[in-house]
Coordinates of C-alpha atoms and ligand atoms in Angstrom, one line a residue:
M257 CA -2.3 32.5 -5.1
A258 CA 1.5 32.1 -5.5
I259 CA 3.0 28.6 -4.5
E260 CA 4.8 30.3 -1.7
E261 CA 1.6 31.8 -0.2
R262 CA -0.1 28.4 -0.1
I263 CA 2.9 26.3 1.7
E264 CA 2.4 26.0 5.3
E265 CA 5.5 25.3 7.8
G266 CA 5.7 23.0 10.6
V267 CA 2.8 21.0 10.0
P268 CA 2.0 17.8 12.0
L269 CA 1.9 14.8 9.6
A270 CA 0.6 11.9 12.3
G271 CA -3.0 12.9 11.6
F272 CA -2.2 12.4 7.7
T273 CA -1.2 8.6 8.6
T274 CA -3.6 5.7 9.6
L275 CA -1.2 4.5 11.8
G276 CA -1.1 8.1 13.6
V277 CA 2.7 8.5 14.5
G278 CA 5.4 11.1 13.6
G279 CA 6.5 14.4 13.8
P280 CA 6.0 17.7 11.6
A281 CA 6.9 18.4 7.9
R282 CA 9.1 21.5 7.7
Y283 CA 7.2 22.6 4.5
F284 CA 3.8 21.2 3.3
L285 CA 1.5 22.1 0.5
S286 CA -1.8 20.7 -0.6
A287 CA -1.7 20.0 -4.4
R288 CA -5.3 20.6 -5.8
S289 CA -4.1 21.0 -9.4
E290 CA -1.6 19.4 -11.7
D291 CA 0.2 23.1 -12.2
D292 CA 0.8 22.9 -8.6
L293 CA 3.6 20.1 -9.1
P294 CA 6.0 22.2 -10.9
A295 CA 5.6 24.9 -8.9
A296 CA 6.2 23.1 -6.0
F297 CA 9.0 21.3 -7.1
R298 CA 10.6 24.5 -8.2
F299 CA 10.1 25.8 -4.6
A300 CA 11.7 22.9 -3.6
E301 CA 15.0 22.6 -5.9
E302 CA 15.3 26.6 -5.1
R303 CA 15.6 25.8 -1.2
G304 CA 17.5 22.6 -1.9
L305 CA 14.8 20.5 0.0
E306 CA 13.7 17.0 -0.2
V307 CA 10.3 16.3 -1.8
F308 CA 8.0 13.8 -0.2
V309 CA 4.7 12.9 -2.2
L310 CA 1.9 11.8 0.2
G311 CA -1.6 10.3 -0.5
G312 CA -3.8 8.5 2.0
G313 CA -0.9 7.8 4.3
S314 CA -2.3 4.4 4.7
N315 CA 1.3 2.8 3.7
L316 CA 3.5 5.3 5.8
V317 CA 5.5 5.5 8.9
V318 CA 7.0 9.3 9.7
S319 CA 9.7 9.6 12.0
D320 CA 9.2 11.2 15.2
A321 CA 11.4 14.0 14.2
G322 CA 9.3 14.5 11.2
F323 CA 10.7 15.5 7.7
D324 CA 13.1 18.0 7.0
G325 CA 11.6 19.1 3.7
L326 CA 8.5 19.7 1.3
V327 CA 5.6 17.5 1.7
I328 CA 3.4 17.8 -1.1
K329 CA -0.6 15.8 -0.3
I330 CA -1.9 15.0 -3.5
D331 CA -5.6 16.5 -3.5
L332 CA -6.1 16.4 -7.1
N333 CA -9.8 15.1 -7.7
G334 CA -11.8 13.7 -10.5
V335 CA -13.7 10.8 -11.9
G336 CA -14.8 10.0 -15.5
F337 CA -16.2 6.9 -16.8
G338 CA -16.3 5.8 -20.9
Q339 CA -18.9 4.3 -22.6
P340 CA -18.4 0.5 -22.9
D341 CA -16.6 -0.7 -26.3
E342 CA -17.8 -3.6 -28.3
D343 CA -15.8 -6.1 -26.2
G344 CA -18.0 -4.5 -23.2
F345 CA -15.0 -2.9 -21.5
V346 CA -15.1 0.8 -19.9
I347 CA -12.4 3.0 -19.5
A348 CA -12.4 5.2 -16.1
E349 CA -9.9 7.8 -15.3
V350 CA -9.3 8.6 -11.9
A351 CA -7.6 11.5 -10.4
A352 CA -4.6 10.5 -7.8
G353 CA -6.5 12.3 -4.8
E354 CA -9.4 10.1 -5.5
D355 CA -10.1 7.8 -2.4
W356 CA -9.7 4.4 -3.8
D357 CA -12.3 2.4 -1.9
A358 CA -14.9 5.2 -3.1
F359 CA -14.0 4.1 -6.4
V360 CA -14.3 0.7 -6.0
A361 CA -17.6 1.1 -4.7
E362 CA -18.7 3.5 -7.4
C363 CA -17.7 0.8 -9.9
V364 CA -19.5 -2.0 -8.1
S365 CA -22.6 0.1 -8.4
R366 CA -22.2 0.3 -12.2
E367 CA -22.0 -3.4 -12.5
L368 CA -18.2 -2.9 -13.3
A369 CA -15.8 -5.9 -12.7
G370 CA -12.3 -5.9 -12.1
I371 CA -11.6 -4.1 -8.7
E372 CA -14.2 -5.5 -6.9
C373 CA -12.0 -7.8 -4.5
M374 CA -9.9 -4.6 -3.2
S375 CA -12.8 -3.4 -1.6
G376 CA -11.8 -1.9 1.5
I377 CA -8.2 -0.7 1.0
P378 CA -7.6 2.4 2.3
G379 CA -5.6 5.2 0.8
S380 CA -5.7 7.1 -2.6
I381 CA -6.1 6.3 -6.4
G382 CA -2.5 7.8 -6.8
G383 CA -1.1 5.3 -4.1
T384 CA -2.3 2.1 -5.8
P385 CA 0.0 1.6 -8.7
V386 CA 2.8 2.4 -6.8
Q387 CA 3.0 -0.7 -4.7
N388 CA 0.3 -2.5 -7.1
V389 CA -2.0 -2.9 -4.5
G390 CA -4.2 -6.1 -4.2
A391 CA -6.1 -8.5 -2.2
Y392 CA -7.9 -11.7 -2.3
G393 CA -6.7 -13.0 -5.4
Q394 CA -6.6 -9.6 -7.4
E395 CA -4.5 -6.7 -8.1
V396 CA -4.7 -3.1 -9.8
A397 CA -2.1 -4.3 -12.1
E398 CA -4.7 -6.3 -14.0
T399 CA -6.9 -3.7 -14.8
I400 CA -4.6 -0.5 -15.0
V401 CA -4.0 0.8 -18.9
S402 CA -2.0 3.7 -18.4
V403 CA -0.4 6.0 -15.4
R404 CA -0.3 9.9 -16.1
C405 CA 2.6 11.4 -13.7
F406 CA 4.2 14.6 -13.7
D407 CA 8.1 13.3 -14.0
R408 CA 10.6 15.1 -11.8
K409 CA 13.6 14.2 -14.1
L410 CA 12.2 15.8 -17.4
A411 CA 9.9 18.2 -15.3
E412 CA 6.9 17.7 -17.8
F413 CA 3.6 15.4 -17.6
V414 CA 4.2 11.9 -19.0
L415 CA 1.8 8.7 -19.7
L416 CA 3.1 5.5 -18.7
G417 CA 1.7 2.1 -19.9
N418 CA 0.9 -0.8 -18.1
E419 CA 4.0 -2.2 -19.2
D420 CA 6.1 0.4 -18.5
C421 CA 5.0 0.4 -14.9
R422 CA 6.8 -3.1 -14.7
F423 CA 4.3 -4.0 -11.5
S424 CA 5.0 -7.3 -9.7
Y425 CA 4.0 -8.6 -6.2
R426 CA 3.9 -5.4 -4.4
R427 CA 6.4 -3.5 -6.4
S428 CA 6.5 -1.3 -9.6
I429 CA 9.1 1.1 -11.2
F430 CA 7.5 3.6 -8.7
N431 CA 8.9 1.8 -5.5
T432 CA 11.9 0.5 -7.4
S433 CA 14.1 1.5 -10.0
E434 CA 12.3 4.8 -10.7
S435 CA 11.6 5.8 -6.8
G436 CA 10.8 8.9 -6.3
R437 CA 10.9 10.3 -10.2
Y438 CA 7.1 10.1 -10.7
V439 CA 4.1 12.0 -9.1
V440 CA 1.0 10.2 -10.1
V441 CA -1.7 12.6 -11.3
S442 CA -4.5 10.2 -12.5
V443 CA -5.0 6.7 -13.2
T444 CA -6.7 4.7 -16.3
F445 CA -8.8 1.5 -15.8
R446 CA -10.3 -0.8 -17.9
L447 CA -13.1 -2.4 -16.3
K448 CA -15.7 -5.3 -17.8
A449 CA -19.3 -3.9 -18.0
G450 CA -21.6 -6.6 -16.6
G451 CA -18.5 -8.8 -15.6
G452 CA -18.5 -11.4 -13.1
P453 CA -16.6 -11.2 -10.0
K454 CA -13.3 -12.6 -9.5
V455 CA -13.6 -15.6 -6.9
V456 CA -10.1 -17.4 -6.4
Y457 CA -9.2 -16.7 -2.8
R458 CA -10.1 -19.4 -0.5
D459 CA -12.0 -17.5 2.0
L460 CA -14.1 -16.1 -0.5
K461 CA -14.6 -19.6 -2.2
E462 CA -15.9 -20.9 1.2
H463 CA -18.1 -18.1 2.1
F464 CA -19.8 -18.4 -1.5
G465 CA -19.9 -22.2 -1.9
V466 CA -21.0 -23.3 -5.0
R467 CA -23.0 -19.9 -6.0
S468 CA -21.7 -17.5 -8.1
P469 CA -22.2 -14.1 -6.4
S470 CA -22.7 -10.8 -7.9
L471 CA -20.1 -7.8 -7.5
A472 CA -21.9 -6.4 -4.8
E473 CA -21.9 -9.5 -2.8
V474 CA -18.1 -9.9 -3.4
R475 CA -17.7 -6.8 -1.9
G476 CA -19.9 -6.9 1.0
A477 CA -18.2 -10.6 1.7
V478 CA -14.5 -8.9 1.3
L479 CA -15.6 -5.9 3.6
D480 CA -16.9 -8.2 6.3
I481 CA -13.5 -10.5 6.0
R482 CA -11.4 -7.4 6.3
R483 CA -13.4 -5.9 9.2
R484 CA -13.2 -9.1 11.0
K485 CA -9.1 -8.7 10.6
S486 CA -9.4 -5.0 11.4
M487 CA -8.3 -4.4 8.0
V488 CA -10.8 -1.3 7.0
I489 CA -10.3 1.8 8.7
D490 CA -12.6 2.2 11.6
P491 CA -12.0 5.1 14.2
S492 CA -14.1 2.8 16.8
D493 CA -11.7 -0.3 16.2
P494 CA -8.6 0.5 17.8
N495 CA -6.9 -2.6 15.9
S496 CA -7.2 -0.7 12.9
R497 CA -4.6 2.1 13.8
S498 CA -2.2 0.5 11.6
A499 CA -0.4 0.8 8.2
G500 CA -2.0 -2.6 7.2
S501 CA 0.3 -5.5 6.6
F502 CA 3.5 -4.4 8.3
F503 CA 5.6 -7.0 6.7
K504 CA 5.8 -8.6 3.0
N505 CA 5.2 -12.3 2.7
P506 CA 8.8 -13.4 2.1
I507 CA 9.3 -15.6 -1.3
V508 CA 12.0 -18.4 -0.2
S509 CA 13.2 -21.5 -2.6
V510 CA 11.5 -24.6 -2.1
A511 CA 14.8 -25.7 -0.2
V512 CA 14.6 -23.4 2.1
H513 CA 10.9 -24.1 2.7
R514 CA 11.7 -27.6 3.0
A515 CA 14.2 -27.3 5.7
I516 CA 11.9 -24.9 7.8
A517 CA 9.4 -27.4 7.8
E518 CA 11.8 -30.1 8.9
A519 CA 13.1 -28.0 11.6
E520 CA 9.6 -27.2 13.0
G521 CA 8.7 -30.6 12.5
I522 CA 5.4 -29.4 11.3
E523 CA 3.6 -28.4 7.8
V524 CA 4.4 -24.7 6.8
P525 CA 2.1 -23.1 4.7
S526 CA 3.0 -21.8 1.4
F527 CA 2.0 -20.5 -1.8
S528 CA 3.6 -21.1 -5.5
A529 CA 5.8 -18.2 -6.3
G530 CA 7.4 -19.3 -9.7
E531 CA 9.8 -22.0 -10.7
G532 CA 11.5 -23.4 -7.5
L533 CA 10.2 -20.4 -5.1
V534 CA 7.3 -20.4 -2.7
K535 CA 5.9 -17.7 -0.6
I536 CA 5.4 -18.1 3.0
P537 CA 2.6 -16.2 5.0
A538 CA 4.8 -13.8 7.1
A539 CA 1.8 -13.8 9.4
W540 CA 2.9 -17.7 10.4
L541 CA 6.4 -16.7 10.7
I542 CA 5.7 -14.0 13.3
E543 CA 3.0 -16.2 15.5
R544 CA 5.4 -19.2 15.3
A545 CA 8.5 -16.9 16.4
G546 CA 6.4 -16.2 19.5
F547 CA 4.1 -13.1 18.8
A548 CA 0.6 -13.8 19.3
K549 CA -2.1 -11.8 18.3
G550 CA -2.6 -8.7 20.9
Y551 CA 1.0 -8.9 21.9
R552 CA 1.9 -5.6 23.5
L553 CA 5.5 -3.7 23.7
G554 CA 5.1 -0.1 25.3
E555 CA 2.5 1.6 23.4
A556 CA 3.0 -0.8 20.0
G557 CA 1.3 -3.7 19.6
I558 CA 0.3 -6.6 17.3
S559 CA -3.1 -6.4 16.1
A560 CA -5.5 -8.6 18.3
N561 CA -7.1 -9.6 15.0
H562 CA -4.1 -9.5 12.4
S563 CA -0.9 -11.0 13.3
L564 CA 0.9 -9.0 10.2
A565 CA -0.7 -5.5 11.5
I566 CA 1.2 -3.3 14.0
V567 CA -0.7 -0.9 15.7
N568 CA -0.4 2.2 17.7
L569 CA -2.3 1.3 21.2
A570 CA -3.1 4.9 21.6
R571 CA -0.1 7.3 22.4
A572 CA 2.6 5.4 20.5
K573 CA 5.9 7.3 18.9
S574 CA 7.3 6.1 15.5
A575 CA 10.3 4.9 18.0
D576 CA 7.6 2.2 19.8
I577 CA 6.7 1.2 16.3
F578 CA 10.2 0.7 15.5
A579 CA 10.9 -0.9 18.6
L580 CA 8.2 -3.8 18.1
M581 CA 9.3 -4.3 14.2
N582 CA 13.0 -4.8 15.2
K583 CA 12.0 -7.4 17.9
V584 CA 9.6 -8.8 15.3
R585 CA 12.5 -9.2 12.7
G586 CA 15.2 -10.1 14.9
A587 CA 12.6 -13.1 16.6
V588 CA 11.9 -14.2 12.9
R589 CA 15.7 -14.2 11.5
S590 CA 17.4 -16.1 14.6
R591 CA 14.7 -18.8 14.3
F592 CA 13.9 -19.3 10.4
G593 CA 16.9 -17.5 9.0
I594 CA 14.3 -14.7 6.9
E595 CA 14.6 -11.0 6.8
L596 CA 11.3 -10.2 7.1
V597 CA 10.8 -6.8 4.7
P598 CA 8.6 -4.2 6.0
E599 CA 5.8 -3.0 3.4
P600 CA 5.2 0.4 4.6
V601 CA 7.2 3.5 3.5
F602 CA 9.5 5.3 6.3
L603 CA 9.8 8.8 5.9
G604 CA 12.7 10.8 7.8
V605 CA 14.1 7.6 8.7
E606 CA 17.4 6.7 7.5
N607 CA 19.7 3.9 8.4
L608 CA 17.2 2.0 9.8
L609 CA 17.2 -0.9 7.9
P610 CA 20.1 -3.1 6.6
Q611 CA 20.5 -2.8 2.8
S612 CA 19.9 -6.4 2.4
V613 CA 16.4 -6.2 3.3
S614 CA 15.3 -4.4 0.1
E615 CA 15.3 -7.9 -1.3
S616 CA 12.8 -10.2 -0.3
V617 CA 13.9 -13.4 -1.9
V618 CA 16.1 -15.3 0.4
Ligands
FAD167 C1 -6.0 -1.3 7.5 C2 -5.2 -1.2 6.2 C3 -5.3 -2.1 5.2 C4 -4.8 -2.4 4.2 N1 -4.8 -3.3 3.0 C5 -4.0 -3.6 2.1 C6 -4.4 -4.4 0.9 O1 -5.3 -5.2 1.4 N2 -3.4 -4.8 0.1 C7 -2.5 -3.6 0.1 O2 -2.4 -3.7 -1.1 N3 -2.3 -2.3 0.8 C8 -2.9 -2.6 1.8 N4 -2.7 -1.3 2.6 C9 -1.4 -0.5 2.4 C10 -2.1 0.9 1.7 O3 -3.6 1.1 2.0 C11 -2.0 1.1 0.0 O4 -0.8 0.7 -0.1 C12 -2.1 2.3 -0.5 O5 -2.4 2.0 -1.8 C13 -1.4 3.2 -0.2 O6 -1.7 4.4 -0.8 P1 -1.9 5.9 0.1 O7 -2.6 6.8 -0.9 O8 -2.3 5.6 1.3 O9 -0.1 6.4 -0.2 P2 0.5 6.8 1.1 O10 0.5 6.0 2.3 O11 0.4 8.1 1.0 O12 1.9 6.7 0.5 C14 2.7 5.4 0.3 C15 3.9 5.6 -0.6 O13 3.3 5.7 -2.1 C16 3.4 7.0 -3.0 N5 2.6 7.7 -2.9 C17 1.5 7.8 -2.8 N6 0.6 8.8 -3.4 C18 1.1 8.8 -4.6 C19 1.2 9.9 -6.1 N7 0.3 10.3 -6.6 N8 2.5 9.7 -6.7 C20 3.5 9.2 -6.3 N9 3.8 8.4 -5.5 C21 2.8 8.4 -4.4 C22 4.4 7.8 -1.6 O14 5.4 9.0 -2.0 C23 4.6 7.0 -0.5 O15 6.1 6.3 -0.9 C24 -3.6 -1.3 3.8 C25 -3.3 -0.4 4.7 C26 -4.3 -0.1 5.8 C27 -3.8 1.2 6.9

């Protein structure tokens, strides 16, 4: 069928996101084969339309006005595992539309180590390199070998190596310097057959004590911890109707950290973030600025189980989400002088954020 006949009009987007807010896409295509991509971009170009690439919608806030362009939902499927090499590593090539957590579960059941701590993160495989997803001391940059993409600039498929992606904390070329250029069509991972799990995060260390757990036990523990924080999507848990962590943990200089501790008269939690820099948990700043878990503003709220998640209480509009976001940011700014940078991507929202928030180092 020609691409024009498969592209739908006026498709509501809220149901394609975990937060569940937002208006319609003017045009919408479910891309099921790589060949759909060049055809879809031609369709958009001929009509002067902007294009947005949608994965699992778990890191996304869509505006109430919707998106006046073409949304391409990546529904490419397929998972392939190779044989272990002489060092015991297995290569897995996974299409971008596959569910991330299903892939983690499959790797754990095959005793392949390297991504077990990222159990329970929602979204698609293709979304993972974009913000270099990570949790509990592990991030995808550690196991990604290459990312196959459709390059909109060259109008051809390209293979980017790990180094080309320039991964760092919640960043890659896909969400910074080359934002909007590449559509991820598959990701290749290198996993250790029979390898042990990574247990570096405090919650996990406390959970297992001196015992060496299996991959499956670490996956189980991570899922338990995440469920307690409503960080696993569960239709029966209203606190999981979110876009995950709404703000990045700000990185500040040691001097700024010390000044905050002096002004507050208490110890401020922090993690080292390289020479002269520390990362302060955004959740701590939010709570200290007056937003307890369960705080509500209209139809939006702070999760009752995690102060870093903004939730859709039931019938929220994106305007409710943004009102709460701005209130939190304003309070943290005036108390600590820190600009919290939102983690999700905003679609159909212009001039909402000042330029300054694109950099998280204060
Ligand atoms: C309850 C909850 C818990 C979460 N926990 C974590 C966590 O622990 N750690 C963490 O890092 N994140 C977490 N997240 C955020 C989110 O799950 C990840 O960022 C995820 O990888 C997003 O993937 P997605 O497919 O849903 O992307 P989407 O939300 O659909 O899109 C996000 C961005 O990626 C782009 N994108 C998506 N697919 C592609 C593609 N194939 N090619 C090019 N660009 C693409 C989109 O254009 C957009 O810019 C959480 C979210 C929720 C709701």
